[in-house]
Amino acid sequence: GGSAMAAVRDVEIDPEGTFKYILVRLQRPGGGEQRDIVRGTKAAEFHNHIFEKVNPEMEKLGYECKCLGGGKIEHNSKDKKIRVFGLSTGYGKADHSVTAEILKKEYTDYEITWSDDKK
C-alpha cells in the first residue's frame, strides 16, 4: 500500500540559512504511485551529495529515485519566509514552482516565493 510512501516526508530542509536543494521523484519500480520530495541542506557542498544520501534511503524503502533538478533555498525562519531560486550545474534547474507548492504543504504559515534568478 501507500503507507511506506506516506512515511517519507515531503520536505527535509535546514531550519535556517541558504543552501542547495534538489527535487526528487520517487516511483515504485514498474510505475504505479509516484511523488516528488524536496531535500536541502548546508551540509551538501554539491547537489549530488544530497542525492547520494537520499537515493539509498529510498531504495531501502523500495523506490526508484530520479533527480528532477536542483537550485537553492533561502530559509528565514524568523520572518517565516522561504525563497527558491538558482540551479544545479549537474542536474539542471528544478521546476521551482513545483518545489514551492511542496514547501507550502509543510510550511503553511510562510511566505514562499520562487524565481529563476541565479542569486
Tab-separated table of N, CA and C in Angstrom:
chain	number	residue	atom	x	y	z
A	1	GLY	N	0.815	-1.213	0.000
A	1	GLY	CA	0.000	0.000	0.000
A	1	GLY	C	0.836	1.243	0.000
A	2	GLY	N	0.209	2.378	0.161
A	2	GLY	CA	0.907	3.660	0.117
A	2	GLY	C	1.489	4.069	1.448
A	3	SER	N	1.463	3.164	2.427
A	3	SER	CA	1.875	3.565	3.776
A	3	SER	C	3.360	3.923	3.851
A	4	ALA	N	4.200	3.149	3.175
A	4	ALA	CA	5.632	3.452	3.213
A	4	ALA	C	5.913	4.787	2.537
A	5	MET	N	5.215	5.044	1.446
A	5	MET	CA	5.427	6.308	0.747
A	5	MET	C	4.931	7.459	1.611
A	6	ALA	N	3.836	7.226	2.312
A	6	ALA	CA	3.299	8.268	3.190
A	6	ALA	C	4.271	8.571	4.327
A	7	ALA	N	5.060	7.567	4.702
A	7	ALA	CA	6.025	7.750	5.796
A	7	ALA	C	7.207	8.617	5.375
A	8	VAL	N	7.411	8.772	4.081
A	8	VAL	CA	8.502	9.621	3.587
A	8	VAL	C	8.033	11.070	3.655
A	9	ARG	N	8.827	11.889	4.307
A	9	ARG	CA	8.427	13.296	4.443
A	9	ARG	C	8.591	14.043	3.119
A	10	ASP	N	7.628	14.923	2.840
A	10	ASP	CA	7.660	15.724	1.611
A	10	ASP	C	8.880	16.623	1.585
A	11	VAL	N	9.208	17.168	2.754
A	11	VAL	CA	10.249	18.179	2.835
A	11	VAL	C	11.209	17.867	3.976
A	12	GLU	N	12.485	17.871	3.670
A	12	GLU	CA	13.509	17.876	4.715
A	12	GLU	C	14.555	18.895	4.310
A	13	ILE	N	14.498	20.061	4.965
A	13	ILE	CA	15.456	21.132	4.677
A	13	ILE	C	15.977	21.711	5.985
A	14	ASP	N	17.119	22.367	5.906
A	14	ASP	CA	17.683	23.003	7.089
A	14	ASP	C	16.734	24.087	7.605
A	15	PRO	N	16.720	24.280	8.929
A	15	PRO	CA	15.786	25.249	9.519
A	15	PRO	C	16.156	26.714	9.280
A	16	GLU	N	17.363	26.959	8.774
A	16	GLU	CA	17.805	28.345	8.624
A	16	GLU	C	18.942	28.415	7.604
A	17	GLY	N	19.012	29.548	6.880
A	17	GLY	CA	20.156	29.792	6.007
A	17	GLY	C	19.859	29.591	4.536
A	18	THR	N	20.914	29.687	3.729
A	18	THR	CA	20.812	29.495	2.283
A	18	THR	C	21.625	28.267	1.922
A	19	PHE	N	21.010	27.354	1.196
A	19	PHE	CA	21.654	26.072	0.908
A	19	PHE	C	21.120	25.468	-0.383
A	20	LYS	N	21.836	24.485	-0.879
A	20	LYS	CA	21.436	23.782	-2.094
A	20	LYS	C	20.282	22.836	-1.799
A	21	TYR	N	19.428	22.656	-2.811
A	21	TYR	CA	18.334	21.696	-2.668
A	21	TYR	C	18.142	20.937	-3.972
A	22	ILE	N	17.507	19.777	-3.871
A	22	ILE	CA	17.103	19.035	-5.068
A	22	ILE	C	15.641	18.612	-4.948
A	23	LEU	N	15.039	18.459	-6.109
A	23	LEU	CA	13.677	17.944	-6.234
A	23	LEU	C	13.816	16.513	-6.735
A	24	VAL	N	13.270	15.573	-5.983
A	24	VAL	CA	13.450	14.158	-6.298
A	24	VAL	C	12.099	13.495	-6.538
A	25	ARG	N	12.004	12.724	-7.619
A	25	ARG	CA	10.781	11.955	-7.886
A	25	ARG	C	10.965	10.529	-7.401
A	26	LEU	N	10.046	10.115	-6.547
A	26	LEU	CA	10.033	8.728	-6.065
A	26	LEU	C	9.005	7.956	-6.864
A	27	GLN	N	9.366	6.748	-7.247
A	27	GLN	CA	8.432	5.928	-8.005
A	27	GLN	C	8.617	4.463	-7.642
A	28	ARG	N	7.503	3.745	-7.609
A	28	ARG	CA	7.586	2.301	-7.448
A	28	ARG	C	8.108	1.715	-8.747
A	29	PRO	N	9.030	0.745	-8.674
A	29	PRO	CA	9.504	0.110	-9.908
A	29	PRO	C	8.318	-0.439	-10.696
A	30	GLY	N	8.354	-0.214	-12.008
A	30	GLY	CA	7.253	-0.659	-12.856
A	30	GLY	C	6.077	0.291	-12.853
A	31	GLY	N	6.332	1.522	-12.440
A	31	GLY	CA	5.254	2.511	-12.483
A	31	GLY	C	4.466	2.535	-11.193
A	32	GLY	N	3.182	2.829	-11.281
A	32	GLY	CA	2.381	2.936	-10.075
A	32	GLY	C	2.577	4.286	-9.429
A	33	GLU	N	2.451	4.300	-8.106
A	33	GLU	CA	2.444	5.570	-7.388
A	33	GLU	C	3.780	6.302	-7.518
A	34	GLN	N	3.682	7.615	-7.562
A	34	GLN	CA	4.895	8.420	-7.562
A	34	GLN	C	4.623	9.719	-6.845
A	35	ARG	N	5.647	10.310	-6.312
A	35	ARG	CA	5.518	11.641	-5.712
A	35	ARG	C	6.872	12.320	-5.699
A	36	ASP	N	6.817	13.647	-5.555
A	36	ASP	CA	8.030	14.451	-5.564
A	36	ASP	C	8.325	14.953	-4.161
A	37	ILE	N	9.597	14.909	-3.786
A	37	ILE	CA	10.019	15.373	-2.468
A	37	ILE	C	11.144	16.397	-2.608
A	38	VAL	N	11.294	17.228	-1.582
A	38	VAL	CA	12.304	18.287	-1.571
A	38	VAL	C	13.304	17.985	-0.459
A	39	ARG	N	14.590	18.040	-0.814
A	39	ARG	CA	15.649	17.815	0.168
A	39	ARG	C	16.722	18.882	0.002
A	40	GLY	N	17.119	19.504	1.113
A	40	GLY	CA	18.151	20.529	1.033
A	40	GLY	C	18.901	20.685	2.332
A	41	THR	N	20.198	20.945	2.227
A	41	THR	CA	21.000	21.122	3.432
A	41	THR	C	22.301	21.871	3.149
A	42	LYS	N	22.719	22.635	4.150
A	42	LYS	CA	24.001	23.343	4.071
A	42	LYS	C	25.168	22.372	4.070
A	43	ALA	N	24.936	21.173	4.597
A	43	ALA	CA	25.999	20.175	4.689
A	43	ALA	C	26.473	19.721	3.302
A	44	ALA	N	25.635	19.918	2.299
A	44	ALA	CA	25.979	19.474	0.947
A	44	ALA	C	26.733	20.560	0.205
A	45	GLU	N	27.956	20.238	-0.183
A	45	GLU	CA	28.730	21.194	-0.964
A	45	GLU	C	28.237	21.210	-2.405
A	46	PHE	N	27.810	20.043	-2.891
A	46	PHE	CA	27.288	19.905	-4.250
A	46	PHE	C	25.922	19.232	-4.208
A	47	HIS	N	25.134	19.475	-5.254
A	47	HIS	CA	23.788	18.904	-5.297
A	47	HIS	C	23.802	17.376	-5.249
A	48	ASN	N	24.816	16.764	-5.888
A	48	ASN	CA	24.829	15.300	-5.919
A	48	ASN	C	25.074	14.684	-4.542
A	49	HIS	N	25.665	15.465	-3.616
A	49	HIS	CA	25.841	14.964	-2.252
A	49	HIS	C	24.481	14.696	-1.605
A	50	ILE	N	23.508	15.550	-1.905
A	50	ILE	CA	22.161	15.358	-1.343
A	50	ILE	C	21.545	14.092	-1.949
A	51	PHE	N	21.667	13.967	-3.255
A	51	PHE	CA	21.075	12.806	-3.930
A	51	PHE	C	21.717	11.508	-3.450
A	52	GLU	N	23.033	11.539	-3.246
A	52	GLU	CA	23.745	10.333	-2.814
A	52	GLU	C	23.318	9.876	-1.422
A	53	LYS	N	22.769	10.797	-0.648
A	53	LYS	CA	22.257	10.438	0.674
A	53	LYS	C	20.803	9.935	0.577
A	54	VAL	N	19.998	10.626	-0.225
A	54	VAL	CA	18.573	10.289	-0.333
A	54	VAL	C	18.361	8.964	-1.060
A	55	ASN	N	19.110	8.764	-2.138
A	55	ASN	CA	18.880	7.616	-3.012
A	55	ASN	C	18.909	6.265	-2.278
A	56	PRO	N	19.981	5.954	-1.515
A	56	PRO	CA	19.996	4.658	-0.815
A	56	PRO	C	18.890	4.529	0.223
A	57	GLU	N	18.544	5.639	0.897
A	57	GLU	CA	17.452	5.611	1.880
A	57	GLU	C	16.155	5.189	1.215
A	58	MET	N	15.893	5.771	0.035
A	58	MET	CA	14.635	5.490	-0.663
A	58	MET	C	14.647	4.104	-1.307
A	59	GLU	N	15.816	3.678	-1.773
A	59	GLU	CA	15.917	2.334	-2.358
A	59	GLU	C	15.595	1.264	-1.327
A	60	LYS	N	16.009	1.510	-0.077
A	60	LYS	CA	15.688	0.571	1.010
A	60	LYS	C	14.179	0.435	1.187
A	61	LEU	N	13.466	1.521	0.928
A	61	LEU	CA	12.007	1.512	1.062
A	61	LEU	C	11.320	1.000	-0.208
A	62	GLY	N	12.134	0.670	-1.212
A	62	GLY	CA	11.566	0.104	-2.431
A	62	GLY	C	11.185	1.115	-3.497
A	63	TYR	N	11.828	2.278	-3.495
A	63	TYR	CA	11.545	3.291	-4.520
A	63	TYR	C	12.706	3.476	-5.458
A	64	GLU	N	12.370	3.841	-6.665
A	64	GLU	CA	13.379	4.346	-7.582
A	64	GLU	C	13.362	5.869	-7.447
A	65	CYS	N	14.549	6.462	-7.465
A	65	CYS	CA	14.678	7.914	-7.334
A	65	CYS	C	15.205	8.506	-8.621
A	66	LYS	N	14.649	9.656	-8.958
A	66	LYS	CA	15.170	10.391	-10.092
A	66	LYS	C	15.266	11.841	-9.666
A	67	CYS	N	16.435	12.436	-9.867
A	67	CYS	CA	16.574	13.847	-9.528
A	67	CYS	C	16.012	14.686	-10.666
A	68	LEU	N	15.035	15.537	-10.350
A	68	LEU	CA	14.379	16.363	-11.369
A	68	LEU	C	15.075	17.713	-11.555
A	69	GLY	N	16.150	17.917	-10.780
A	69	GLY	CA	16.851	19.194	-10.881
A	69	GLY	C	17.095	19.758	-9.499
A	70	GLY	N	17.750	20.898	-9.468
A	70	GLY	CA	18.082	21.499	-8.185
A	70	GLY	C	18.089	23.001	-8.245
A	71	GLY	N	18.504	23.565	-7.127
A	71	GLY	CA	18.581	25.013	-7.007
A	71	GLY	C	19.023	25.350	-5.609
A	72	LYS	N	18.593	26.506	-5.143
A	72	LYS	CA	18.932	26.923	-3.786
A	72	LYS	C	17.666	27.326	-3.051
A	73	ILE	N	17.739	27.171	-1.741
A	73	ILE	CA	16.656	27.617	-0.866
A	73	ILE	C	17.252	28.582	0.144
A	74	GLU	N	16.561	29.687	0.320
A	74	GLU	CA	16.919	30.642	1.361
A	74	GLU	C	15.806	30.561	2.401
A	75	HIS	N	16.146	30.058	3.582
A	75	HIS	CA	15.144	29.816	4.624
A	75	HIS	C	15.360	30.797	5.774
A	76	ASN	N	14.399	31.703	5.932
A	76	ASN	CA	14.444	32.674	7.013
A	76	ASN	C	13.311	32.323	7.988
A	77	SER	N	13.674	31.574	9.048
A	77	SER	CA	12.638	31.091	9.964
A	77	SER	C	12.081	32.208	10.849
A	78	LYS	N	12.894	33.239	11.096
A	78	LYS	CA	12.440	34.349	11.949
A	78	LYS	C	11.297	35.105	11.275
A	79	ASP	N	11.486	35.426	9.993
A	79	ASP	CA	10.447	36.158	9.252
A	79	ASP	C	9.467	35.225	8.552
A	80	LYS	N	9.666	33.923	8.715
A	80	LYS	CA	8.807	32.917	8.073
A	80	LYS	C	8.725	33.132	6.562
A	81	LYS	N	9.910	33.149	5.963
A	81	LYS	CA	9.984	33.331	4.517
A	81	LYS	C	10.917	32.277	3.926
A	82	ILE	N	10.525	31.753	2.779
A	82	ILE	CA	11.399	30.852	2.029
A	82	ILE	C	11.447	31.341	0.590
A	83	ARG	N	12.674	31.412	0.065
A	83	ARG	CA	12.850	31.801	-1.335
A	83	ARG	C	13.561	30.656	-2.053
A	84	VAL	N	13.013	30.291	-3.199
A	84	VAL	CA	13.577	29.212	-4.015
A	84	VAL	C	14.109	29.832	-5.302
A	85	PHE	N	15.363	29.505	-5.650
A	85	PHE	CA	15.985	30.155	-6.813
A	85	PHE	C	17.174	29.327	-7.285
A	86	GLY	N	17.844	29.811	-8.322
A	86	GLY	CA	19.094	29.206	-8.766
A	86	GLY	C	18.919	27.888	-9.499
A	87	LEU	N	20.038	27.179	-9.684
A	87	LEU	CA	20.000	25.923	-10.420
A	87	LEU	C	21.144	25.032	-9.996
A	88	SER	N	21.092	23.784	-10.449
A	88	SER	CA	22.170	22.833	-10.206
A	88	SER	C	22.946	22.658	-11.496
A	89	THR	N	24.265	22.748	-11.408
A	89	THR	CA	25.085	22.563	-12.600
A	89	THR	C	24.941	21.139	-13.126
A	90	GLY	N	24.947	20.179	-12.220
A	90	GLY	CA	24.899	18.774	-12.623
A	90	GLY	C	23.524	18.302	-13.065
A	91	TYR	N	22.493	18.714	-12.326
A	91	TYR	CA	21.139	18.186	-12.580
A	91	TYR	C	20.258	19.126	-13.383
A	92	GLY	N	20.713	20.357	-13.564
A	92	GLY	CA	19.859	21.340	-14.220
A	92	GLY	C	18.945	21.999	-13.202
A	93	LYS	N	18.084	22.883	-13.693
A	93	LYS	CA	17.198	23.625	-12.801
A	93	LYS	C	15.944	22.825	-12.506
A	94	ALA	N	15.615	22.737	-11.233
A	94	ALA	CA	14.344	22.125	-10.859
A	94	ALA	C	13.214	23.080	-11.229
A	95	ASP	N	12.019	22.556	-11.328
A	95	ASP	CA	10.847	23.419	-11.514
A	95	ASP	C	10.519	24.015	-10.148
A	96	HIS	N	10.974	25.248	-9.925
A	96	HIS	CA	10.836	25.864	-8.608
A	96	HIS	C	9.378	26.073	-8.215
A	97	SER	N	8.489	26.181	-9.196
A	97	SER	CA	7.070	26.351	-8.866
A	97	SER	C	6.531	25.082	-8.199
A	98	VAL	N	7.004	23.921	-8.656
A	98	VAL	CA	6.629	22.647	-8.039
A	98	VAL	C	7.190	22.579	-6.622
A	99	THR	N	8.460	22.936	-6.482
A	99	THR	CA	9.111	22.951	-5.167
A	99	THR	C	8.344	23.850	-4.197
A	100	ALA	N	7.965	25.042	-4.669
A	100	ALA	CA	7.243	25.995	-3.819
A	100	ALA	C	5.924	25.402	-3.332
A	101	GLU	N	5.216	24.687	-4.214
A	101	GLU	CA	3.944	24.063	-3.824
A	101	GLU	C	4.160	22.996	-2.756
A	102	ILE	N	5.224	22.204	-2.904
A	102	ILE	CA	5.528	21.167	-1.912
A	102	ILE	C	5.882	21.819	-0.568
A	103	LEU	N	6.674	22.889	-0.622
A	103	LEU	CA	7.052	23.599	0.609
A	103	LEU	C	5.833	24.182	1.317
A	104	LYS	N	4.859	24.649	0.542
A	104	LYS	CA	3.654	25.258	1.128
A	104	LYS	C	2.857	24.255	1.947
A	105	LYS	N	2.950	22.976	1.591
A	105	LYS	CA	2.228	21.944	2.350
A	105	LYS	C	2.821	21.786	3.743
A	106	GLU	N	4.133	21.966	3.847
A	106	GLU	CA	4.843	21.784	5.113
A	106	GLU	C	4.892	23.086	5.920
A	107	TYR	N	5.161	24.190	5.223
A	107	TYR	CA	5.302	25.495	5.884
A	107	TYR	C	4.077	26.341	5.548
A	108	THR	N	2.964	25.992	6.179
A	108	THR	CA	1.673	26.568	5.798
A	108	THR	C	1.569	28.059	6.119
A	109	ASP	N	2.296	28.514	7.140
A	109	ASP	CA	2.174	29.920	7.551
A	109	ASP	C	3.326	30.783	7.039
A	110	TYR	N	4.054	30.275	6.059
A	110	TYR	CA	5.195	31.000	5.492
A	110	TYR	C	4.814	31.745	4.222
A	111	GLU	N	5.596	32.771	3.930
A	111	GLU	CA	5.547	33.396	2.610
A	111	GLU	C	6.619	32.703	1.769
A	112	ILE	N	6.180	32.031	0.716
A	112	ILE	CA	7.107	31.247	-0.105
A	112	ILE	C	7.120	31.799	-1.528
A	113	THR	N	8.314	32.188	-1.968
A	113	THR	CA	8.446	32.759	-3.312
A	113	THR	C	9.520	31.994	-4.082
A	114	TRP	N	9.447	32.093	-5.392
A	114	TRP	CA	10.477	31.454	-6.206
A	114	TRP	C	10.752	32.306	-7.438
A	115	SER	N	11.942	32.148	-7.984
A	115	SER	CA	12.301	32.816	-9.228
A	115	SER	C	13.440	32.044	-9.876
A	116	ASP	N	13.720	32.359	-11.117
A	116	ASP	CA	14.810	31.706	-11.812
A	116	ASP	C	16.108	32.507	-11.728
A	117	ASP	N	16.116	33.470	-10.783
A	117	ASP	CA	17.342	34.258	-10.571
A	117	ASP	C	18.470	33.342	-10.107
A	118	LYS	N	19.692	33.718	-10.460
A	118	LYS	CA	20.854	32.920	-10.070
A	118	LYS	C	21.235	33.158	-8.606
A	119	LYS	N	20.963	34.393	-8.094
A	119	LYS	CA	21.288	34.634	-6.688
A	119	LYS	C	20.137	35.323	-5.962
